[in-house]
Short mmCIF file of C-alpha atoms and ligand atoms in Angstrom, two decimals:
data_model
loop_
_atom_site.label_atom_id
_atom_site.label_comp_id
_atom_site.label_asym_id
_atom_site.label_seq_id
_atom_site.Cartn_x
_atom_site.Cartn_y
_atom_site.Cartn_z
CA ASN G 82 -1.28 -2.94 -12.41
CA VAL G 83 -4.81 -4.35 -12.65
CA TRP G 84 -6.06 -2.19 -9.77
CA TYR G 85 -5.80 1.07 -11.69
CA PRO G 86 -9.41 2.33 -12.18
CA GLY G 87 -8.87 2.69 -15.93
CA HIS G 88 -8.10 -1.02 -16.12
CA ILE G 89 -11.20 -1.87 -14.11
CA ASN G 90 -13.43 0.08 -16.49
CA LYS G 91 -11.74 -1.54 -19.47
CA ALA G 92 -12.27 -5.00 -17.96
CA LYS G 93 -15.96 -4.18 -17.44
CA ARG G 94 -16.38 -3.15 -21.06
CA ARG G 95 -14.63 -6.32 -22.21
CA ILE G 96 -16.81 -8.62 -20.16
CA LYS G 97 -19.94 -7.01 -21.59
CA GLU G 98 -18.57 -7.62 -25.05
CA TYR G 99 -17.71 -11.27 -24.27
CA LEU G 100 -21.16 -11.85 -22.78
CA LYS G 101 -22.79 -11.25 -26.15
CA ALA G 102 -20.87 -14.20 -27.57
CA VAL G 103 -21.38 -16.84 -24.84
CA ASP G 104 -24.23 -18.75 -23.20
CA SER G 105 -22.39 -20.23 -20.22
CA ILE G 106 -20.05 -18.75 -17.61
CA LEU G 107 -17.64 -20.81 -15.58
CA ILE G 108 -17.08 -18.66 -12.49
CA VAL G 109 -13.78 -19.56 -10.88
CA LEU G 110 -13.69 -19.10 -7.10
CA ASP G 111 -10.86 -19.65 -4.67
CA ALA G 112 -11.84 -22.70 -2.59
CA ARG G 113 -10.32 -20.94 0.43
CA ALA G 114 -12.66 -17.96 0.16
CA PRO G 115 -15.82 -18.76 -1.85
CA LEU G 116 -17.67 -15.78 -0.36
CA ALA G 117 -14.97 -13.14 -0.79
CA THR G 118 -14.29 -14.28 -4.36
CA THR G 119 -18.00 -13.92 -5.26
CA ALA G 120 -18.21 -10.39 -3.82
CA PHE G 121 -18.47 -8.84 -7.27
CA GLU G 122 -21.49 -7.70 -9.26
CA ILE G 123 -22.58 -11.21 -10.15
CA ASP G 124 -25.74 -9.78 -11.74
CA ILE G 125 -23.75 -8.97 -14.86
CA PHE G 126 -24.05 -12.71 -15.66
CA LYS G 127 -27.85 -12.78 -15.28
CA GLY G 128 -29.55 -14.84 -17.95
CA LYS G 129 -26.45 -16.96 -18.58
CA ASN G 130 -25.93 -20.57 -17.57
CA ILE G 131 -23.72 -20.14 -14.50
CA LEU G 132 -21.36 -22.87 -13.31
CA PHE G 133 -18.93 -22.62 -10.38
CA VAL G 134 -15.44 -24.01 -9.87
CA LEU G 135 -13.88 -24.09 -6.41
CA ASN G 136 -10.30 -23.82 -7.60
CA LYS G 137 -6.98 -24.30 -5.78
CA SER G 138 -8.59 -27.09 -3.75
CA ASP G 139 -5.05 -28.46 -3.23
CA ILE G 140 -4.31 -25.62 -0.81
CA ALA G 141 -7.75 -25.41 0.86
CA ASN G 142 -9.10 -27.38 3.82
CA ASN G 143 -10.58 -30.59 2.31
CA GLU G 144 -13.44 -30.94 4.77
CA LEU G 145 -14.56 -27.37 4.25
CA THR G 146 -14.31 -27.70 0.47
CA THR G 147 -16.73 -30.66 0.69
CA LYS G 148 -19.12 -28.50 2.72
CA TRP G 149 -18.84 -25.65 0.24
CA LEU G 150 -19.57 -28.06 -2.62
CA GLN G 151 -22.77 -29.09 -0.82
CA THR G 152 -23.78 -25.52 -0.03
CA ILE G 153 -23.13 -24.06 -3.47
CA GLY G 154 -24.49 -27.22 -5.12
CA GLN G 155 -27.94 -26.43 -3.75
CA THR G 156 -28.00 -23.28 -5.87
CA ALA G 157 -25.94 -24.04 -8.99
CA PRO G 158 -23.69 -26.69 -10.55
CA VAL G 159 -20.25 -26.72 -8.88
CA ILE G 160 -17.05 -28.77 -8.86
CA SER G 161 -13.75 -28.50 -7.06
CA PHE G 162 -10.58 -28.31 -9.10
CA ASN G 163 -6.87 -27.73 -8.83
CA LYS G 164 -3.80 -27.65 -11.04
CA ASN G 165 -3.16 -31.39 -10.53
CA ASP G 166 -6.59 -32.41 -11.85
CA SER G 167 -7.21 -33.49 -15.39
CA ILE G 168 -8.84 -30.86 -17.54
CA SER G 169 -11.42 -33.47 -18.60
CA LYS G 170 -13.03 -32.92 -15.19
CA ILE G 171 -13.97 -29.40 -16.28
CA LYS G 172 -14.90 -30.45 -19.79
CA ASN G 173 -17.28 -33.18 -18.57
CA PHE G 174 -18.76 -30.84 -15.97
CA VAL G 175 -19.53 -28.20 -18.59
CA LEU G 176 -20.99 -30.74 -21.01
CA LYS G 177 -23.17 -32.30 -18.32
CA ASN G 178 -24.55 -28.91 -17.30
CA SER G 179 -24.93 -27.40 -20.73
CA LYS G 180 -28.31 -25.83 -21.32
CA THR G 181 -27.87 -24.54 -24.80
CA LYS G 182 -30.28 -25.59 -27.52
CA LEU G 183 -27.55 -25.08 -30.10
CA ASN G 184 -25.18 -27.92 -30.78
CA GLU G 185 -22.30 -26.27 -28.93
CA THR G 186 -21.81 -24.53 -25.59
CA ARG G 187 -20.07 -21.18 -25.79
CA LEU G 188 -18.16 -20.65 -22.59
CA LEU G 189 -16.43 -17.78 -20.78
CA ILE G 190 -14.16 -18.41 -17.80
CA ALA G 191 -14.54 -15.54 -15.34
CA GLY G 192 -13.60 -14.49 -11.84
CA VAL G 193 -11.65 -12.07 -9.68
CA PRO G 194 -7.85 -11.77 -10.14
CA ASN G 195 -5.56 -14.63 -9.12
CA VAL G 196 -8.15 -17.40 -8.70
CA GLY G 197 -6.51 -19.44 -11.48
CA LYS G 198 -8.56 -18.53 -14.58
CA SER G 199 -5.58 -18.27 -16.94
CA SER G 200 -4.04 -21.48 -15.61
CA ILE G 201 -7.23 -23.36 -16.50
CA ILE G 202 -7.43 -21.77 -19.96
CA ASN G 203 -3.74 -22.47 -20.62
CA LYS G 204 -4.11 -26.07 -19.55
CA ILE G 205 -7.05 -26.50 -21.89
CA SER G 206 -5.42 -24.75 -24.84
CA GLY G 207 -2.10 -26.52 -24.27
CA LYS G 208 -3.76 -29.79 -25.12
CA ARG G 209 -5.88 -28.33 -27.89
CA SER G 210 -3.78 -25.73 -29.55
CA ALA G 211 -6.10 -25.92 -32.54
CA LYS G 212 -8.02 -22.70 -32.25
CA THR G 213 -10.96 -21.85 -34.44
CA GLY G 214 -10.64 -18.47 -36.18
CA ALA G 215 -11.84 -15.11 -34.99
CA THR G 216 -14.74 -14.68 -32.64
CA PRO G 217 -17.94 -13.29 -34.09
CA GLY G 218 -18.94 -10.05 -32.40
CA ILE G 219 -15.64 -9.66 -30.55
CA THR G 220 -12.96 -7.42 -31.96
CA ARG G 221 -9.63 -7.51 -30.15
CA GLY G 222 -8.01 -10.75 -31.24
CA VAL G 223 -9.95 -12.99 -28.86
CA GLN G 224 -10.36 -16.51 -30.19
CA TRP G 225 -12.36 -19.63 -29.50
CA ILE G 226 -10.60 -22.72 -28.25
CA ASN G 227 -12.31 -25.69 -29.85
CA LEU G 228 -13.23 -28.51 -27.45
CA GLY G 229 -15.70 -30.38 -29.59
CA LYS G 230 -19.12 -29.44 -28.30
CA ILE G 231 -17.59 -26.68 -26.16
CA LYS G 232 -16.17 -23.47 -27.54
CA LEU G 233 -14.15 -21.60 -24.94
CA LEU G 234 -13.04 -17.98 -25.19
CA ASP G 235 -9.25 -17.95 -24.86
CA THR G 236 -9.28 -14.80 -22.70
CA PRO G 237 -10.73 -14.81 -19.17
CA GLY G 238 -13.35 -12.35 -17.99
CA ILE G 239 -11.83 -10.42 -15.11
CA VAL G 240 -14.24 -9.08 -12.50
CA PHE G 241 -13.36 -7.05 -9.42
CA ALA G 242 -14.65 -7.71 -5.95
CA LYS G 243 -16.41 -4.90 -4.13
CA LEU G 244 -14.54 -4.31 -0.93
CA PHE G 245 -17.80 -3.98 1.02
CA ASN G 246 -16.03 -4.48 4.30
CA LYS G 247 -12.67 -5.14 5.90
CA ASP G 248 -13.35 -8.83 6.18
CA ILE G 249 -13.77 -9.32 2.43
CA ALA G 250 -10.67 -7.26 1.69
CA ALA G 251 -8.68 -9.22 4.29
CA LYS G 252 -9.71 -12.56 2.80
CA LEU G 253 -8.91 -11.39 -0.73
CA LEU G 254 -5.48 -10.42 0.56
CA LEU G 255 -5.05 -13.84 2.18
CA VAL G 256 -5.76 -15.64 -1.12
CA GLY G 257 -3.67 -13.22 -3.21
CA SER G 258 -6.53 -11.60 -5.11
CA LEU G 259 -5.60 -8.24 -3.60
CA PRO G 260 -1.84 -7.83 -3.95
CA ILE G 261 -0.17 -6.94 -0.65
CA GLU G 262 1.93 -4.25 -2.39
CA ASN G 263 -1.30 -2.38 -3.19
CA ILE G 264 -2.61 -2.28 0.35
CA ASP G 265 -1.66 0.66 2.48
CA ASN G 266 -4.63 0.28 4.81
CA TYR G 267 -3.22 -1.18 8.00
CA ASP G 268 -6.70 -2.23 9.20
CA ILE G 269 -6.99 -4.68 6.31
CA ILE G 270 -3.53 -6.11 6.89
CA SER G 271 -4.21 -6.36 10.59
CA ARG G 272 -7.56 -8.11 10.02
CA ALA G 273 -5.92 -10.54 7.59
CA PHE G 274 -3.25 -11.37 10.12
CA ASP G 275 -5.87 -11.93 12.83
CA ILE G 276 -7.68 -14.43 10.58
CA TYR G 277 -4.38 -16.24 9.92
CA LYS G 278 -3.54 -16.16 13.62
CA THR G 279 -6.70 -18.04 14.49
CA GLU G 280 -6.18 -20.61 11.73
CA ALA G 281 -2.53 -21.27 12.48
CA ASN G 282 -2.76 -20.99 16.28
CA VAL G 283 -0.25 -18.16 16.36
CA GLU G 284 0.16 -16.29 19.63
CA GLU G 285 2.46 -13.39 18.77
CA ASP G 286 1.18 -10.08 17.54
CA PHE G 287 1.74 -8.95 13.96
CA GLU G 288 4.97 -6.97 14.52
CA ASP G 289 6.65 -9.73 16.51
CA TYR G 290 5.54 -12.49 14.20
CA ILE G 291 6.66 -10.78 10.98
CA THR G 292 9.94 -9.70 12.58
CA LYS G 293 10.70 -13.29 13.62
CA PHE G 294 9.57 -14.58 10.21
CA GLY G 295 11.87 -12.08 8.45
CA LEU G 296 14.90 -12.66 10.66
CA SER G 297 14.60 -16.45 10.34
CA ARG G 298 14.63 -16.11 6.55
CA GLY G 299 17.45 -13.58 6.47
CA PHE G 300 15.42 -10.54 5.37
CA ILE G 301 17.78 -8.07 7.01
CA SER G 302 18.13 -4.38 6.26
CA LYS G 303 20.95 -1.96 7.07
CA GLY G 304 21.97 -2.12 10.69
CA GLY G 305 21.12 -5.82 11.02
CA LYS G 306 17.44 -5.21 11.70
CA CYS G 307 14.59 -7.13 10.12
CA ASP G 308 13.50 -5.69 6.77
CA PHE G 309 9.90 -5.46 7.93
CA GLU G 310 8.34 -4.34 4.64
CA ARG G 311 9.94 -7.16 2.69
CA SER G 312 9.18 -9.72 5.40
CA LYS G 313 5.53 -8.67 5.51
CA ASN G 314 5.19 -8.82 1.71
CA ILE G 315 6.83 -12.23 1.43
CA PHE G 316 4.81 -13.57 4.34
CA PHE G 317 1.52 -12.67 2.61
CA LYS G 318 2.77 -13.93 -0.75
CA LEU G 319 3.77 -17.35 0.62
CA LEU G 320 0.57 -17.58 2.65
CA SER G 321 -1.56 -16.82 -0.44
CA GLU G 322 0.33 -19.52 -2.35
CA GLY G 323 -0.58 -22.09 0.29
CA LYS G 324 3.06 -22.48 1.30
CA LEU G 325 2.43 -21.75 4.96
CA GLY G 326 -0.51 -24.11 5.37
CA LYS G 327 -3.85 -25.12 3.87
CA PHE G 328 -6.43 -22.79 5.31
CA THR G 329 -10.02 -22.07 4.27
CA TYR G 330 -11.03 -18.63 5.46
CA ASP G 331 -14.73 -18.52 4.54
CA LYS G 332 -16.75 -20.80 6.81
CA ASP G 333 -20.09 -19.09 7.17
CA PHE G 334 -22.09 -21.30 4.81
CA SER G 335 -25.34 -19.45 5.55
CA MET G 336 -23.85 -16.40 3.82
CA TRP G 337 -23.97 -18.08 0.41
CA ILE G 338 -26.78 -16.11 -1.20
CA TYR G 339 -26.29 -16.72 -4.89
CA LYS G 340 -29.51 -17.98 -6.49
P1 GDP U 618 -5.94 -15.57 -12.83
O1 GDP U 618 -5.50 -14.20 -12.43
O2 GDP U 618 -7.29 -15.90 -12.27
O3 GDP U 618 -5.87 -15.81 -14.31
O4 GDP U 618 -4.96 -16.60 -12.10
P2 GDP U 618 -3.67 -17.38 -12.69
O5 GDP U 618 -4.09 -18.51 -13.55
O6 GDP U 618 -2.71 -16.39 -13.24
O7 GDP U 618 -3.08 -18.00 -11.33
C1 GDP U 618 -2.69 -17.19 -10.24
C2 GDP U 618 -1.67 -17.93 -9.40
O8 GDP U 618 -2.27 -19.08 -8.80
C3 GDP U 618 -0.50 -18.46 -10.23
O9 GDP U 618 0.68 -18.30 -9.47
C4 GDP U 618 -0.83 -19.94 -10.42
O10 GDP U 618 0.34 -20.72 -10.56
C5 GDP U 618 -1.55 -20.26 -9.13
N1 GDP U 618 -2.52 -21.36 -9.30
C6 GDP U 618 -3.43 -21.50 -10.29
N2 GDP U 618 -4.18 -22.61 -10.11
C7 GDP U 618 -3.73 -23.19 -8.97
C8 GDP U 618 -4.11 -24.37 -8.25
O11 GDP U 618 -5.02 -25.13 -8.60
N3 GDP U 618 -3.42 -24.62 -7.10
C9 GDP U 618 -2.42 -23.82 -6.65
N4 GDP U 618 -1.80 -24.17 -5.52
N5 GDP U 618 -2.02 -22.71 -7.31
C10 GDP U 618 -2.67 -22.40 -8.46
#
């Protein structure tokens, strides 16, 4: 369970260690919630060459992704990406925006949980299984993946969003960065459902909607009633996987404050 505080502290220590070895950071955001997925202490990357990826663009709203690319692009290099894209898109993007004076760019892929960091690293390393030995300055078995003029750490940097407000938490739930099983705060669930309701033009309230959803999929508990807990969890899981529609939840472009 990545939400255990001990794990969060460990992840923090790891990132600091990785930062000593790299010059560039590819921050992976969920294209459906670019604001909520940057709600972490981004200052830890100060002094590094920061590049953004709006990932999972296949399950975001295309028009809004274009607008986010324009907005973020005014402050830093950014591309959209998804699992169907060729990994050369990322490679060329990193090369084009490399600022290092050395002859290779040393890159860390970072972001909040579930934005697709590991998928990108696996896709890259799948094609280039040739790894170059141990990583100077980093102890625990982390290695460089050799991409010619790019050296990529084979382990992602995991950062954790600050749940400053209900809205951020709700959006992180909607994109699967906060696992539904870990949320016992009904306000967050309720806010998330309200956001979905607006996007999907749903009229029913939460209880009715989830009950119908569960019954229609056969999530029945003893006595023939809807298994509400299971229905709720599966609803949020499918929604976060884009299987109930392509929705972009962050739309307030003026809130992009990264410089
Ligand atoms: P990480 O926690 O940031 O390392 O995220 P993972 O790489 O483990 O991905 C989290 C989930 O998102 C997995 O179920 C992936 O299959 C899924 N995923 C990753 N990239 C994409 C993408 O571009 N599009 C879609 N639809 N799903 C993706």
